[in-house]
PDB file of C-alpha atoms in Angstrom:
ATOM      1  CA  UNK A 180      11.432 -16.196  14.795  1.00  0.00           C
ATOM      2  CA  UNK A 181      14.392 -15.502  16.689  1.00  0.00           C
ATOM      3  CA  UNK A 182      15.306 -17.501  19.895  1.00  0.00           C
ATOM      4  CA  UNK A 183      16.972 -15.749  22.779  1.00  0.00           C
ATOM      5  CA  UNK A 184      18.263 -17.199  25.958  1.00  0.00           C
ATOM      6  CA  UNK A 185      18.602 -15.026  29.111  1.00  0.00           C
ATOM      7  CA  UNK A 186      20.694 -15.868  32.116  1.00  0.00           C
ATOM      8  CA  UNK A 187      20.679 -13.910  35.420  1.00  0.00           C
ATOM      9  CA  UNK A 188      22.781 -14.400  38.442  1.00  0.00           C
ATOM     10  CA  UNK A 189      22.049 -12.976  41.771  1.00  0.00           C
ATOM     11  CA  UNK A 190      24.318 -12.806  44.837  1.00  0.00           C
ATOM     12  CA  UNK A 191      23.098 -12.141  48.350  1.00  0.00           C
ATOM     13  CA  UNK A 192      25.404 -11.769  51.428  1.00  0.00           C
ATOM     14  CA  UNK A 193      25.636 -15.054  53.119  1.00  0.00           C
ATOM     15  CA  UNK A 194      23.785 -17.072  50.564  1.00  0.00           C
ATOM     16  CA  UNK A 195      24.907 -19.229  47.603  1.00  0.00           C
ATOM     17  CA  UNK A 196      24.758 -17.428  44.061  1.00  0.00           C
ATOM     18  CA  UNK A 197      21.389 -18.240  42.396  1.00  0.00           C
ATOM     19  CA  UNK A 198      20.900 -18.577  38.705  1.00  0.00           C
ATOM     20  CA  UNK A 199      17.786 -18.173  36.439  1.00  0.00           C
ATOM     21  CA  UNK A 200      17.355 -18.960  32.837  1.00  0.00           C
ATOM     22  CA  UNK A 201      14.520 -18.277  30.434  1.00  0.00           C
ATOM     23  CA  UNK A 202      13.980 -19.013  26.857  1.00  0.00           C
ATOM     24  CA  UNK A 203      12.094 -16.475  24.627  1.00  0.00           C
ATOM     25  CA  UNK A 204      10.974 -16.919  21.094  1.00  0.00           C
ATOM     26  CA  UNK A 205      10.614 -13.462  19.298  1.00  0.00           C
ATOM     27  CA  UNK A 206       8.618 -13.381  15.980  1.00  0.00           C
ATOM     28  CA  UNK A 207       8.738 -10.278  13.877  1.00  0.00           C
ATOM     29  CA  UNK A 208       5.963 -10.071  11.333  1.00  0.00           C
ATOM     30  CA  UNK A 209       6.835  -9.029   7.780  1.00  0.00           C
ATOM     31  CA  UNK A 210       5.204  -5.730   6.925  1.00  0.00           C
ATOM     32  CA  UNK A 211       3.952  -4.890   3.418  1.00  0.00           C
ATOM     33  CA  UNK A 212       5.573  -2.122   1.597  1.00  0.00           C
ATOM     34  CA  UNK A 213       3.820   1.259   1.936  1.00  0.00           C
ATOM     35  CA  UNK A 214       2.553   2.844  -1.148  1.00  0.00           C
ATOM     36  CA  UNK A 215       2.515   6.645  -0.996  1.00  0.00           C
ATOM     37  CA  UNK A 216       0.657   8.325  -3.735  1.00  0.00           C
ATOM     38  CA  UNK A 217       1.123  12.066  -4.688  1.00  0.00           C
ATOM     39  CA  UNK A 218       0.423  14.452  -7.502  1.00  0.00           C
ATOM     40  CA  UNK A 219      -3.354  15.385  -6.745  1.00  0.00           C
ATOM     41  CA  UNK A 220      -5.315  16.245  -3.608  1.00  0.00           C
ATOM     42  CA  UNK A 221      -7.538  13.540  -2.249  1.00  0.00           C
ATOM     43  CA  UNK A 222     -11.194  14.107  -3.286  1.00  0.00           C
ATOM     44  CA  UNK A 223      -9.961  17.245  -5.146  1.00  0.00           C
ATOM     45  CA  UNK A 224     -10.940  18.202  -8.552  1.00  0.00           C
ATOM     46  CA  UNK A 225      -9.043  17.222 -11.697  1.00  0.00           C
ATOM     47  CA  UNK A 226      -9.320  19.346 -14.720  1.00  0.00           C
ATOM     48  CA  UNK A 227     -10.714  17.787 -17.838  1.00  0.00           C
ATOM     49  CA  UNK A 228      -8.240  19.825 -19.830  1.00  0.00           C
ATOM     50  CA  UNK A 229      -5.170  19.009 -18.050  1.00  0.00           C
ATOM     51  CA  UNK A 230      -5.631  15.489 -16.288  1.00  0.00           C
ATOM     52  CA  UNK A 231      -3.429  14.579 -13.609  1.00  0.00           C
ATOM     53  CA  UNK A 232      -0.297  12.467 -12.955  1.00  0.00           C
ATOM     54  CA  UNK A 233      -0.052  10.335  -9.842  1.00  0.00           C
ATOM     55  CA  UNK A 234       3.361   9.419  -8.634  1.00  0.00           C
ATOM     56  CA  UNK A 235       4.401   6.490  -6.390  1.00  0.00           C
ATOM     57  CA  UNK A 236       7.977   7.450  -6.001  1.00  0.00           C
ATOM     58  CA  UNK A 237       7.825   8.262  -2.306  1.00  0.00           C
ATOM     59  CA  UNK A 238       6.656   4.673  -1.544  1.00  0.00           C
ATOM     60  CA  UNK A 239       8.875   2.747   0.945  1.00  0.00           C
ATOM     61  CA  UNK A 240       9.627  -0.463   2.462  1.00  0.00           C
ATOM     62  CA  UNK A 241       9.371  -0.478   6.322  1.00  0.00           C
ATOM     63  CA  UNK A 242      11.493  -3.513   6.536  1.00  0.00           C
ATOM     64  CA  UNK A 243      14.267  -2.053   4.285  1.00  0.00           C
ATOM     65  CA  UNK A 244      16.967  -2.951   6.841  1.00  0.00           C
ATOM     66  CA  UNK A 245      15.933  -6.637   6.307  1.00  0.00           C
ATOM     67  CA  UNK A 246      14.833  -6.836   2.669  1.00  0.00           C
ATOM     68  CA  UNK A 247      17.110  -4.183   1.012  1.00  0.00           C
ATOM     69  CA  UNK A 248      14.228  -3.594  -1.322  1.00  0.00           C
ATOM     70  CA  UNK A 249      14.355  -0.105  -3.119  1.00  0.00           C
ATOM     71  CA  UNK A 250      12.097   1.685  -5.425  1.00  0.00           C
ATOM     72  CA  UNK A 251      13.384  -0.651  -8.304  1.00  0.00           C
ATOM     73  CA  UNK A 252      12.412  -3.631  -6.381  1.00  0.00           C
ATOM     74  CA  UNK A 253       8.766  -2.936  -6.314  1.00  0.00           C
ATOM     75  CA  UNK A 254       6.067  -4.401  -8.606  1.00  0.00           C
ATOM     76  CA  UNK A 255       3.249  -2.021  -9.090  1.00  0.00           C
ATOM     77  CA  UNK A 256      -0.402  -2.886 -10.278  1.00  0.00           C
ATOM     78  CA  UNK A 257      -2.531   0.260 -10.954  1.00  0.00           C
ATOM     79  CA  UNK A 258      -6.326   0.080 -11.131  1.00  0.00           C
ATOM     80  CA  UNK A 259      -8.998   2.561 -11.923  1.00  0.00           C
ATOM     81  CA  UNK A 260     -12.715   2.660 -11.052  1.00  0.00           C
ATOM     82  CA  UNK A 261     -15.355   5.311 -11.764  1.00  0.00           C
ATOM     83  CA  UNK A 262     -18.662   6.415 -10.067  1.00  0.00           C
ATOM     84  CA  UNK A 263     -21.288   8.355 -11.788  1.00  0.00           C
ATOM     85  CA  UNK A 264     -22.918   9.996  -8.693  1.00  0.00           C
ATOM     86  CA  UNK A 265     -25.415  11.943 -11.082  1.00  0.00           C
ATOM     87  CA  UNK A 266     -27.077   8.635 -11.834  1.00  0.00           C
ATOM     88  CA  UNK A 267     -29.403   7.387  -9.299  1.00  0.00           C
ATOM     89  CA  UNK A 268     -31.796   4.380  -9.187  1.00  0.00           C
ATOM     90  CA  UNK A 269     -33.598   5.909  -6.309  1.00  0.00           C
ATOM     91  CA  UNK A 270     -37.279   6.906  -6.456  1.00  0.00           C
ATOM     92  CA  UNK A 271     -38.201  10.524  -5.700  1.00  0.00           C
ATOM     93  CA  UNK A 272     -37.600  11.553  -2.158  1.00  0.00           C
ATOM     94  CA  UNK A 273     -36.102   8.463  -0.903  1.00  0.00           C
ATOM     95  CA  UNK A 274     -35.389   7.798   2.581  1.00  0.00           C
ATOM     96  CA  UNK A 275     -32.081   5.898   1.985  1.00  0.00           C
ATOM     97  CA  UNK A 276     -30.429   5.880  -1.379  1.00  0.00           C
ATOM     98  CA  UNK A 277     -27.256   3.706  -1.885  1.00  0.00           C
ATOM     99  CA  UNK A 278     -24.465   5.310  -3.868  1.00  0.00           C
ATOM    100  CA  UNK A 279     -23.908   3.728  -7.383  1.00  0.00           C
ATOM    101  CA  UNK A 280     -21.197   0.956  -7.356  1.00  0.00           C
ATOM    102  CA  UNK A 281     -17.950   1.611  -8.861  1.00  0.00           C
ATOM    103  CA  UNK A 282     -17.294   0.542 -12.409  1.00  0.00           C
ATOM    104  CA  UNK A 283     -13.802  -0.231 -14.088  1.00  0.00           C
ATOM    105  CA  UNK A 284     -12.516   2.736 -16.053  1.00  0.00           C
ATOM    106  CA  UNK A 285     -13.028   2.836 -19.643  1.00  0.00           C
ATOM    107  CA  UNK A 286     -10.001   2.248 -21.795  1.00  0.00           C
ATOM    108  CA  UNK A 287      -7.848   5.317 -22.150  1.00  0.00           C
ATOM    109  CA  UNK A 288      -8.565   7.050 -18.846  1.00  0.00           C
ATOM    110  CA  UNK A 289      -5.286   5.677 -17.287  1.00  0.00           C
ATOM    111  CA  UNK A 290      -2.043   5.436 -19.060  1.00  0.00           C
ATOM    112  CA  UNK A 291       1.533   4.377 -18.093  1.00  0.00           C
ATOM    113  CA  UNK A 292       0.340   1.623 -15.750  1.00  0.00           C
ATOM    114  CA  UNK A 293       3.609  -0.383 -15.849  1.00  0.00           C
ATOM    115  CA  UNK A 294       5.695   2.320 -13.969  1.00  0.00           C
ATOM    116  CA  UNK A 295       6.126   4.484 -10.900  1.00  0.00           C
ATOM    117  CA  UNK A 296       3.506   6.918 -12.179  1.00  0.00           C
ATOM    118  CA  UNK A 297       0.278   6.947 -14.063  1.00  0.00           C
ATOM    119  CA  UNK A 298      -1.632   9.604 -15.964  1.00  0.00           C
ATOM    120  CA  UNK A 299      -5.319  10.283 -15.778  1.00  0.00           C
ATOM    121  CA  UNK A 300      -6.059  11.568 -19.319  1.00  0.00           C
ATOM    122  CA  UNK A 301      -8.289  14.616 -18.969  1.00  0.00           C
ATOM    123  CA  UNK A 302      -9.824  14.149 -22.417  1.00  0.00           C
ATOM    124  CA  UNK A 303     -11.151  10.806 -21.341  1.00  0.00           C
ATOM    125  CA  UNK A 304     -12.695  12.106 -18.017  1.00  0.00           C
ATOM    126  CA  UNK A 305     -16.362  12.923 -17.674  1.00  0.00           C
ATOM    127  CA  UNK A 306     -17.148  16.000 -15.612  1.00  0.00           C
ATOM    128  CA  UNK A 307     -18.951  15.163 -12.421  1.00  0.00           C
ATOM    129  CA  UNK A 308     -17.872  11.605 -12.103  1.00  0.00           C
ATOM    130  CA  UNK A 309     -15.658  10.288  -9.361  1.00  0.00           C
ATOM    131  CA  UNK A 310     -12.435   8.380 -10.290  1.00  0.00           C
ATOM    132  CA  UNK A 311     -10.631   6.324  -7.844  1.00  0.00           C
ATOM    133  CA  UNK A 312      -6.973   5.159  -8.683  1.00  0.00           C
ATOM    134  CA  UNK A 313      -5.580   2.302  -6.688  1.00  0.00           C
ATOM    135  CA  UNK A 314      -1.977   1.056  -6.321  1.00  0.00           C
ATOM    136  CA  UNK A 315      -0.966  -2.564  -5.170  1.00  0.00           C
ATOM    137  CA  UNK A 316       2.854  -2.343  -4.389  1.00  0.00           C
ATOM    138  CA  UNK A 317       4.886  -5.696  -3.880  1.00  0.00           C
ATOM    139  CA  UNK A 318       8.537  -6.596  -3.507  1.00  0.00           C
ATOM    140  CA  UNK A 319       9.950  -8.554  -6.247  1.00  0.00           C
ATOM    141  CA  UNK A 320      12.075 -11.490  -5.559  1.00  0.00           C
ATOM    142  CA  UNK A 321      15.160 -10.238  -7.517  1.00  0.00           C
ATOM    143  CA  UNK A 322      14.990  -7.113  -5.379  1.00  0.00           C
ATOM    144  CA  UNK A 323      15.326  -8.932  -2.116  1.00  0.00           C
ATOM    145  CA  UNK A 324      18.821  -9.671  -0.315  1.00  0.00           C
ATOM    146  CA  UNK A 325      20.250 -13.092  -1.406  1.00  0.00           C
ATOM    147  CA  UNK A 326      19.513 -14.689   1.940  1.00  0.00           C
ATOM    148  CA  UNK A 327      15.835 -13.871   1.696  1.00  0.00           C
ATOM    149  CA  UNK A 328      15.440 -15.345  -1.835  1.00  0.00           C
ATOM    150  CA  UNK A 329      13.984 -18.639  -0.465  1.00  0.00           C
ATOM    151  CA  UNK A 330      11.272 -16.574   1.484  1.00  0.00           C
ATOM    152  CA  UNK A 331      10.301 -14.527  -1.614  1.00  0.00           C
ATOM    153  CA  UNK A 332       6.623 -15.593  -1.183  1.00  0.00           C
ATOM    154  CA  UNK A 333       6.611 -14.488   2.550  1.00  0.00           C
ATOM    155  CA  UNK A 334       7.778 -11.027   1.476  1.00  0.00           C
ATOM    156  CA  UNK A 335       5.400 -10.608  -1.510  1.00  0.00           C
ATOM    157  CA  UNK A 336       2.431  -9.340   0.570  1.00  0.00           C
ATOM    158  CA  UNK A 337       1.350  -6.165  -1.222  1.00  0.00           C
ATOM    159  CA  UNK A 338       0.618  -2.794   0.360  1.00  0.00           C
ATOM    160  CA  UNK A 339      -2.328  -0.962  -1.050  1.00  0.00           C
ATOM    161  CA  UNK A 340      -3.331   2.616  -1.358  1.00  0.00           C
ATOM    162  CA  UNK A 341      -5.826   4.613  -3.370  1.00  0.00           C
ATOM    163  CA  UNK A 342      -6.819   8.148  -4.111  1.00  0.00           C
ATOM    164  CA  UNK A 343     -10.248   9.436  -5.204  1.00  0.00           C
ATOM    165  CA  UNK A 344     -10.680  12.568  -7.309  1.00  0.00           C
ATOM    166  CA  UNK A 345     -13.631  14.350  -9.261  1.00  0.00           C
ATOM    167  CA  UNK A 346     -13.438  15.418 -12.784  1.00  0.00           C
ATOM    168  CA  UNK A 347     -14.484  19.046 -13.382  1.00  0.00           C
ATOM    169  CA  UNK A 348     -14.595  21.420 -16.409  1.00  0.00           C
ATOM    170  CA  UNK A 349     -11.879  23.762 -15.220  1.00  0.00           C
TER     171      UNK A 349
END
């Protein structure tokens, strides 16, 4: 936090000056980076013939003035999960039927996972299934201002975002 000391002086006619003093400790929380995904419409269809590319290049650091972290200072961890909403473990005419739990995407569905963008490979998608691509975005220690290097762990809190799409035969 930052400590501040305030002094105030008041003079009134005919009275001796009065003084006040107050100490205030201000703590500013470190905010995680904000991942912004673009390239497809949320819950929109993705063509099996084309696939889709998701970009994270508009992601930002809300504490840039302090951290000096740029796009090149972010570590990205991409994940993919799939749900087959056509499968159901429910009996006929159920009153309550839970959705199937997400499963990790099979190999080959997501490519380019080390960079600022990933590609959903259309030929690996199954029509009717719902795919969720998630991004965890963290600041890397070398990307922080020199004075912040000792506090790199504090600034490592990731920001998370995800987008869900459905594969279709388009």
